[in-house]
Coordinates of N, CA, C and O in Angstrom, one line a residue:
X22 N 13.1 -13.6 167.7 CA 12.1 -13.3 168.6 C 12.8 -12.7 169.8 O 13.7 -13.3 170.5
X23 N 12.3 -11.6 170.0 CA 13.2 -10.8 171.5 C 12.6 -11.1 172.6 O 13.4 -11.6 173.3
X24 N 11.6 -11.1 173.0 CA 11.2 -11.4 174.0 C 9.9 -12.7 174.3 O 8.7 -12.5 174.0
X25 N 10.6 -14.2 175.1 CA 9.2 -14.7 174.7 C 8.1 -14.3 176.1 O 6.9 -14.5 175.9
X26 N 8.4 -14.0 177.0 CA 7.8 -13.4 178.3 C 6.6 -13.2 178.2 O 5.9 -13.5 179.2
X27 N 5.8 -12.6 177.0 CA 5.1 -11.9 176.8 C 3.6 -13.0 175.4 O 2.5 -12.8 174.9
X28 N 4.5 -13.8 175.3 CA 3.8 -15.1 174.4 C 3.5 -16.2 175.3 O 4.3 -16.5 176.2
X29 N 2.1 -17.1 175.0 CA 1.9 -18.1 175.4 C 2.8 -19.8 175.6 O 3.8 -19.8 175.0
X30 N 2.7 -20.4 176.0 CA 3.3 -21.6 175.9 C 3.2 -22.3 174.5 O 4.1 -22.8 173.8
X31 N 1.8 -22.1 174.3 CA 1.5 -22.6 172.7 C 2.0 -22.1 172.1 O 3.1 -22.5 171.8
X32 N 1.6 -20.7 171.6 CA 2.5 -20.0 170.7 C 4.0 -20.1 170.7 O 4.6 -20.3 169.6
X33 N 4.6 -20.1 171.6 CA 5.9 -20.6 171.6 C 6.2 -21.8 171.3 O 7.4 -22.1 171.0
X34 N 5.1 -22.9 171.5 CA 5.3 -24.3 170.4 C 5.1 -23.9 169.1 O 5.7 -24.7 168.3
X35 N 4.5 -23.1 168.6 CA 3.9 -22.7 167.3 C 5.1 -22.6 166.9 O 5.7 -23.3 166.1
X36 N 5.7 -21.3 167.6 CA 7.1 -20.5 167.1 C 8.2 -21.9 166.8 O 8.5 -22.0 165.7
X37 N 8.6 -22.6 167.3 CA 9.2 -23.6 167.1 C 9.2 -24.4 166.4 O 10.3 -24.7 165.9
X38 N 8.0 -25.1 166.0 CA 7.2 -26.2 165.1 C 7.4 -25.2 163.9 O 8.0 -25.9 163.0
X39 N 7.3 -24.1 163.5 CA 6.7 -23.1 162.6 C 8.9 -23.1 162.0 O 9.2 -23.7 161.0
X40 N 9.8 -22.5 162.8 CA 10.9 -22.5 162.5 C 11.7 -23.7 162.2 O 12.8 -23.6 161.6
X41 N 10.9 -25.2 162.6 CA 11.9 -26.1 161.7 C 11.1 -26.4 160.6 O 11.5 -27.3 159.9
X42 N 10.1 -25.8 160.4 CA 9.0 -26.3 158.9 C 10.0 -25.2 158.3 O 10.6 -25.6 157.3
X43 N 10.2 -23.8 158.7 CA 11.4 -22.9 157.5 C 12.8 -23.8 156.9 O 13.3 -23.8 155.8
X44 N 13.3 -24.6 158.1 CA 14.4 -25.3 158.1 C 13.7 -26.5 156.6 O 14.0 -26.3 155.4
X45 N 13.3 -27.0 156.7 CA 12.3 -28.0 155.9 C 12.2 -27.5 154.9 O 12.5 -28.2 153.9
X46 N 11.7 -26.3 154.7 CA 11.3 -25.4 153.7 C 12.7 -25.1 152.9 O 12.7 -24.6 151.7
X47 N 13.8 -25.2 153.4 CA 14.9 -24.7 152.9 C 15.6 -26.0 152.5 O 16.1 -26.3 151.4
X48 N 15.5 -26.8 153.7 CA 16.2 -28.3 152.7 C 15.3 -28.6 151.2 O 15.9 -29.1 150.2
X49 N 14.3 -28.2 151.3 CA 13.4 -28.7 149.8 C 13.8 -27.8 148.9 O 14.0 -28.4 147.9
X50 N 14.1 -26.3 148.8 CA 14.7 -25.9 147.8 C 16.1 -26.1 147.1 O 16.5 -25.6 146.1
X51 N 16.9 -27.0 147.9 CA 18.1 -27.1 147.5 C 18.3 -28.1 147.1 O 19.1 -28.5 146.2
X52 N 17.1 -28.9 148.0 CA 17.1 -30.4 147.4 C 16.4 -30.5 145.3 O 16.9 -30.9 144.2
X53 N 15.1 -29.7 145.7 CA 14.9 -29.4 144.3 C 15.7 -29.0 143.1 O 15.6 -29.3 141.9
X54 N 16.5 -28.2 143.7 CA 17.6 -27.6 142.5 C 18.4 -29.1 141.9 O 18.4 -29.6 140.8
X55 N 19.0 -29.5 143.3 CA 19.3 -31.2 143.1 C 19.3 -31.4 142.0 O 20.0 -31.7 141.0
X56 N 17.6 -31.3 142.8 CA 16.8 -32.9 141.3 C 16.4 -32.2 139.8 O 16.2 -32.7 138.7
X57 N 16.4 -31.0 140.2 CA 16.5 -30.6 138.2 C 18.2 -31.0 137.7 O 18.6 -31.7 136.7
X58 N 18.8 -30.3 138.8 CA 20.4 -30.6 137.9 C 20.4 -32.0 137.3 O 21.0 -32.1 136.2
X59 N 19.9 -33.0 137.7 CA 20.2 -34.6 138.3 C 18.9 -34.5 137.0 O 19.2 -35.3 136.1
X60 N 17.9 -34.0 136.7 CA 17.5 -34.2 135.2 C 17.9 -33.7 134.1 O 17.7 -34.4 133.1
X61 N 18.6 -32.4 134.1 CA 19.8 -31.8 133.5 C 20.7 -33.0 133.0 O 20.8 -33.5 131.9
X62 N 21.1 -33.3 133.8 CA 22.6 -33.8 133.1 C 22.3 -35.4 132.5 O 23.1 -36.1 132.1
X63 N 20.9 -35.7 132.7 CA 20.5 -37.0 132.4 C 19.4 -36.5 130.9 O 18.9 -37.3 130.2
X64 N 19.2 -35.5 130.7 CA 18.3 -34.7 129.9 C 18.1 -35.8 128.4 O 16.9 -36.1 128.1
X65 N 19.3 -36.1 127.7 CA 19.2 -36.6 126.5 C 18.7 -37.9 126.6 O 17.8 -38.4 126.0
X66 N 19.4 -38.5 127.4 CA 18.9 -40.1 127.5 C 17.0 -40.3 127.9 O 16.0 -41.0 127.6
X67 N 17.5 -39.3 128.6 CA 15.8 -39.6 129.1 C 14.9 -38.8 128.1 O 13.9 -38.4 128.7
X68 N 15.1 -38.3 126.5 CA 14.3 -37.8 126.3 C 14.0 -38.7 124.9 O 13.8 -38.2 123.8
X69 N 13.9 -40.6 125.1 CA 14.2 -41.1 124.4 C 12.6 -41.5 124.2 O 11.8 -40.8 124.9
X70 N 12.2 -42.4 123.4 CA 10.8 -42.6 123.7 C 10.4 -43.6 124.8 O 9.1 -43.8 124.8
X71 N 11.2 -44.5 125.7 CA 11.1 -45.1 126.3 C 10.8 -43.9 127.7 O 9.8 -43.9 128.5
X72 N 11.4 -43.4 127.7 CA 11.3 -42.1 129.3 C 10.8 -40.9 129.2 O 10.8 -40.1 130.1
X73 N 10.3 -40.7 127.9 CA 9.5 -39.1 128.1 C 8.6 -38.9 128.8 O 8.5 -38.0 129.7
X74 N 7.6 -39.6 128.6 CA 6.3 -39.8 129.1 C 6.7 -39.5 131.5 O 6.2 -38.7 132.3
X75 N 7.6 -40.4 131.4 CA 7.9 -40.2 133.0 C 8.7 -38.9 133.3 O 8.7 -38.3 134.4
X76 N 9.5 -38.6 132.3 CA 10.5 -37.3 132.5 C 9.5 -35.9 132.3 O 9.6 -34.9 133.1
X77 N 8.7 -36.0 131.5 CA 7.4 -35.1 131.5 C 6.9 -34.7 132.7 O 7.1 -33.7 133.4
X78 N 6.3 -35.8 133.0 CA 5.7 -35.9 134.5 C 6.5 -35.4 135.2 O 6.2 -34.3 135.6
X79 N 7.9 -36.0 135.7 CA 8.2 -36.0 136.7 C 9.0 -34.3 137.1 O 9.3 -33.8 138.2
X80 N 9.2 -33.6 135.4 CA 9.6 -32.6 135.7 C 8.1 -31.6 136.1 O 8.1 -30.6 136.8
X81 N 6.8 -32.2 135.4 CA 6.0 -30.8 135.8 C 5.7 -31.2 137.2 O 6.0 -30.3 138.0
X82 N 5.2 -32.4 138.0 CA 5.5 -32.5 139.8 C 6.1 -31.5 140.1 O 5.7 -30.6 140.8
X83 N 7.1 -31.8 139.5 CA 8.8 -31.0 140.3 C 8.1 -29.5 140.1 O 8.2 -28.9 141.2
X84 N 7.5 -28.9 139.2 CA 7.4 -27.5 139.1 C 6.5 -27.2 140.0 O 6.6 -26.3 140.8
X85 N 5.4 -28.1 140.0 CA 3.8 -27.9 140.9 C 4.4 -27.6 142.2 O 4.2 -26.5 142.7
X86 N 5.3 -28.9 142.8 CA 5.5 -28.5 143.9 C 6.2 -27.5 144.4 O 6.2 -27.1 145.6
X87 N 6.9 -27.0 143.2 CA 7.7 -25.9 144.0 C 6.7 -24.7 144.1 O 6.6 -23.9 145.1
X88 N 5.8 -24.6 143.0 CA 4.9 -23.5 143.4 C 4.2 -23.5 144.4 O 3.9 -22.4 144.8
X89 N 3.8 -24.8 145.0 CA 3.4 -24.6 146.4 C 3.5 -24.9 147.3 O 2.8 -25.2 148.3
X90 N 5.4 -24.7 147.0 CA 6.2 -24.4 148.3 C 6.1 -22.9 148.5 O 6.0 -22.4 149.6
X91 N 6.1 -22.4 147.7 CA 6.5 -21.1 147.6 C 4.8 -20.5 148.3 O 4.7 -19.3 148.3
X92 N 3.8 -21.0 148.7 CA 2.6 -20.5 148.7 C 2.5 -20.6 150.4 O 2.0 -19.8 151.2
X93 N 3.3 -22.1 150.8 CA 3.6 -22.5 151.9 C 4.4 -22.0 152.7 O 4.3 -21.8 153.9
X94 N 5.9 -21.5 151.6 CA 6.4 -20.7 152.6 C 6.2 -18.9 153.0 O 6.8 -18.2 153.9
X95 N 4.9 -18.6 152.0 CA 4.8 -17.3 152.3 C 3.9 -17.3 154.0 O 4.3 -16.6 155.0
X96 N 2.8 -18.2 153.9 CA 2.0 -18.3 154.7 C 3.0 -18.5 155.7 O 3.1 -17.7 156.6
X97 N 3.8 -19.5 155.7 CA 4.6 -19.3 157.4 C 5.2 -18.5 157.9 O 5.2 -18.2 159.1
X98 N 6.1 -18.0 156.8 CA 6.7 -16.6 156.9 C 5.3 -15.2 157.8 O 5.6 -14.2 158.4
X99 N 4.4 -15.7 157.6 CA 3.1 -14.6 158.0 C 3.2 -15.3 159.4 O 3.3 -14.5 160.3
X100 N 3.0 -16.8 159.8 CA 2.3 -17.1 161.3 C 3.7 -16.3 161.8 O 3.6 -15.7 162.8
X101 N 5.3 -16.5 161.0 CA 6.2 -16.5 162.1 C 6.4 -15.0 162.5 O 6.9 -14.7 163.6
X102 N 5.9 -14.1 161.6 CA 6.1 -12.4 162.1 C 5.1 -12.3 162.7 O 5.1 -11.3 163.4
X103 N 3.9 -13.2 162.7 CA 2.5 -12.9 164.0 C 3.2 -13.4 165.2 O 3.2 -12.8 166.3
X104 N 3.7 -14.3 164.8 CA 4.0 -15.0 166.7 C 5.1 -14.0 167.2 O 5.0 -13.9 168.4
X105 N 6.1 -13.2 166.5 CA 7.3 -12.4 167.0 C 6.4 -11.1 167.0 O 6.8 -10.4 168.0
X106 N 5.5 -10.5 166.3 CA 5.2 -9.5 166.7 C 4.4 -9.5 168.6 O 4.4 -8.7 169.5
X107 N 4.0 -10.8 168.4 CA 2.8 -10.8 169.7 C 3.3 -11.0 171.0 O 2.8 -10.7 172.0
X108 N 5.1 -11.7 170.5 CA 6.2 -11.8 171.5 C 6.5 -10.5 171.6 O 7.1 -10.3 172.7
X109 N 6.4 -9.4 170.8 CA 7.3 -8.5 171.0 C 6.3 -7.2 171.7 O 6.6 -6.0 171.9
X110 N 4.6 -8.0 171.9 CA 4.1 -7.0 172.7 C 3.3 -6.0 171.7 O 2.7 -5.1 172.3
X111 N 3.4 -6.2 170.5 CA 3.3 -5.5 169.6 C 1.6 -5.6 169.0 O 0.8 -4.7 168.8
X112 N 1.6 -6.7 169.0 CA 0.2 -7.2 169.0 C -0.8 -7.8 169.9 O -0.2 -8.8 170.4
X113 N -2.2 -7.8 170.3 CA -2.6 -9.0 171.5 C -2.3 -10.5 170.7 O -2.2 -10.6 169.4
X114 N -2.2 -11.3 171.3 CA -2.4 -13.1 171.0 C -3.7 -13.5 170.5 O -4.5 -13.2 171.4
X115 N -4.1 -13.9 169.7 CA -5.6 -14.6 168.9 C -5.3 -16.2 168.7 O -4.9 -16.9 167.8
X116 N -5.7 -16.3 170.2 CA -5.3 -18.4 170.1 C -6.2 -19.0 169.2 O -5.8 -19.8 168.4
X117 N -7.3 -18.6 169.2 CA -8.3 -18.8 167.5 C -7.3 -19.0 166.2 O -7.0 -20.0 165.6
X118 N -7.0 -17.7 166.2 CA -6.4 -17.5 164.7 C -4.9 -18.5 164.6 O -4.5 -19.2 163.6
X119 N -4.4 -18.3 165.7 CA -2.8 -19.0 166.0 C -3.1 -20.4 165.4 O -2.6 -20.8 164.4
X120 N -4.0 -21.0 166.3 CA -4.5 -22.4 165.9 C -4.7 -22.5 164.8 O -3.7 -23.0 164.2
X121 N -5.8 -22.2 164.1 CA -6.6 -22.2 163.1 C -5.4 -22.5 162.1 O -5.1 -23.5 161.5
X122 N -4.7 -21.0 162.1 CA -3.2 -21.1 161.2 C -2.2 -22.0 161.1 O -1.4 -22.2 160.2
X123 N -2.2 -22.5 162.3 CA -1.3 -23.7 162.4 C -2.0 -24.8 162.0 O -1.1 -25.7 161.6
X124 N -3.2 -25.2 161.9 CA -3.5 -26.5 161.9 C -3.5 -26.5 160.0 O -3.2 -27.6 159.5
X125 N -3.9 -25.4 159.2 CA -3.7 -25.2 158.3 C -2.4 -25.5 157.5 O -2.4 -26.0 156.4
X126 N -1.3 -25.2 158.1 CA 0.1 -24.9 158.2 C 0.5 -26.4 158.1 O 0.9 -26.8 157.1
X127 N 0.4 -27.3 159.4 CA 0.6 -28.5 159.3 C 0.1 -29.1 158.0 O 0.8 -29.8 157.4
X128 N -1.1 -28.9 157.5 CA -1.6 -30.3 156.5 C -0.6 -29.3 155.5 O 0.6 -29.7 155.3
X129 N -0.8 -28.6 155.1 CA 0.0 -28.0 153.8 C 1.7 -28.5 153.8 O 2.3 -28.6 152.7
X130 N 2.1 -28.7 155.0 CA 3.7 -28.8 155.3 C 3.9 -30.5 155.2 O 4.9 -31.2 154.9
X131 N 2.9 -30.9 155.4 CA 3.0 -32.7 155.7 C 2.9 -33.4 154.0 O 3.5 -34.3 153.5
X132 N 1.5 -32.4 153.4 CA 1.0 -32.7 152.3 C 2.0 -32.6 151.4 O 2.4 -33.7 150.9
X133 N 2.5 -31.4 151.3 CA 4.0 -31.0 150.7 C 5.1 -31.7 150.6 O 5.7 -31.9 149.5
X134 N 5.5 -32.1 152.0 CA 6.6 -33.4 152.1 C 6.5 -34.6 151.4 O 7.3 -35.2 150.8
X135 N 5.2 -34.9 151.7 CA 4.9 -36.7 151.3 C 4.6 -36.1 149.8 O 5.5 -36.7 149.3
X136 N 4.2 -35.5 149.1 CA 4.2 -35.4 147.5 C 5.7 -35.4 147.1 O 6.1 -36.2 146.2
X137 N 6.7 -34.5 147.8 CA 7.9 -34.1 147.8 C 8.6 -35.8 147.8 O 9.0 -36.3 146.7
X138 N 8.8 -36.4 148.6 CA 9.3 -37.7 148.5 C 8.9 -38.5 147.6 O 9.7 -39.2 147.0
X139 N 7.4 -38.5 147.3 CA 7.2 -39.1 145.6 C 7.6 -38.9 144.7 O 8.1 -39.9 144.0
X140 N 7.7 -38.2 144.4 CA 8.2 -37.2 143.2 C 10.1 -37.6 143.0 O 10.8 -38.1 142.1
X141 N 10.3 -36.9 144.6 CA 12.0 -37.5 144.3 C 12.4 -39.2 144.0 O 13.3 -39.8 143.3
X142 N 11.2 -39.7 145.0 CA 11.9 -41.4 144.5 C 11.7 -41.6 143.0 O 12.6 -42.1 142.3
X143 N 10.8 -41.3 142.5 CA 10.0 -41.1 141.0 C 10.9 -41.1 140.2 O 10.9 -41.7 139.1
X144 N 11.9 -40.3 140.6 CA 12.9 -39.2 139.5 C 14.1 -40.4 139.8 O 14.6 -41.2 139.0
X145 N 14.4 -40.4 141.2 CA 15.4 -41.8 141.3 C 15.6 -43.1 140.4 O 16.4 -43.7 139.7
X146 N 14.6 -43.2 140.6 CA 13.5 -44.2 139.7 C 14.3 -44.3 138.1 O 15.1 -45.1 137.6
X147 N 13.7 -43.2 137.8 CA 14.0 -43.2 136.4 C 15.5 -42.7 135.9 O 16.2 -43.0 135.0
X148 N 15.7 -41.8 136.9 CA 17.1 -42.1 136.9 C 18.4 -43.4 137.1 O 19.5 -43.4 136.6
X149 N 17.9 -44.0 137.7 CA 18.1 -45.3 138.0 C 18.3 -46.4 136.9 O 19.3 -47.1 136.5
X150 N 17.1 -46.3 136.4 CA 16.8 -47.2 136.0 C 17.4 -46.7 134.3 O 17.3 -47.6 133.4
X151 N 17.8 -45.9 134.1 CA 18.4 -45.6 132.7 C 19.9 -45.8 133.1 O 20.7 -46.4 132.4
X152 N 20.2 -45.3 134.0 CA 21.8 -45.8 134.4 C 21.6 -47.7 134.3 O 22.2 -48.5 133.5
X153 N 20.8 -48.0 135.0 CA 21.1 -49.7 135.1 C 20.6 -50.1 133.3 O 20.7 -51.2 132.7
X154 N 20.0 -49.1 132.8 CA 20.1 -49.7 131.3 C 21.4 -49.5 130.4 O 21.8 -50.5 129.8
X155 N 22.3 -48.3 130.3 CA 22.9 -48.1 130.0 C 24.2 -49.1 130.6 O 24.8 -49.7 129.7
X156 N 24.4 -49.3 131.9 CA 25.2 -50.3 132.3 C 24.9 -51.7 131.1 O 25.9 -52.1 130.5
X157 N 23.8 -52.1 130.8 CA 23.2 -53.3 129.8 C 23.8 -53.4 128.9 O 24.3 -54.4 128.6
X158 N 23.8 -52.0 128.1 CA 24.1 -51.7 127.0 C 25.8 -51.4 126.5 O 26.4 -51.3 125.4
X159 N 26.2 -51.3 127.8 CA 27.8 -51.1 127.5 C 28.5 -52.6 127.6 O 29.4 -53.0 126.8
X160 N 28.0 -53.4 128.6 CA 28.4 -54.9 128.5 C 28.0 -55.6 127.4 O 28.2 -56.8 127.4
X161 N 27.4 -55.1 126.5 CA 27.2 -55.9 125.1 C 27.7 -55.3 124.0 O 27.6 -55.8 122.9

């Protein structure tokens, strides 16, 4: 953003709020990669009849959400070239629409996270819990 001079106080909270949801948005794709590898390499055990049923699940979550991450980060990617065009004078400001878009932005980003942490303890979970079976099974 080149110039904020020319943008509101809000919008420049927007601009801000909006750039660490990208930050957010980028920790979740790497984190995601993570958690497929982390079912990758656990793949066989868990595809026993005791854990399919949760490994199923827990991998289509994993896909749902990434598709709407990817829905979430298009839309922000849109508020953040509105707010830099409007800084850059390029556009007038529409505190209507700014809002509107943000408050939209927020539930989709919040909604996102808290599914996002289910899903990962989920996977913990069952990753976990086949390591502490396997532990069982080697001491006997």
């Amino acid at each position: 953003m080149e110039s904020a001079a020319n943008i509101s106080s809000r919008s420049l909270q927007y601009y801000v709020i909006d750039r660490h949801w990208a930050s957010d948005l980028e920790f979740f794709r790497i984190e995601t990669a993570f958690l497929h590898r982390l079912l990758e390499d656990h793949f066989i055990p868990l595809c026993n009849q005791a854990h399919i049923a949760e490994l199923t699940h827990s991998g289509m979550k994993l896909y749902s959400l990434e598709k709407e991450e990817n829905v979430v980060n298009k839309l922000l990617q849109d508020q953040l070239k509105y707010l830099e065009l409007i800084a850059g004078d390029i556009i007038p400001e529409d505190v209507d629409d700014l809002a509107a878009n943000q408050i939209n932005l927020e539930g989709m980003v919040a909604n996102l996270m808290n599914d996002f942490r289910e899903t990962k303890k989920d996977i913990f979970r069952l990753v976990a819990g086949l390591t502490h079976q396997n532990k069982l099974i080697a001491e006997h």
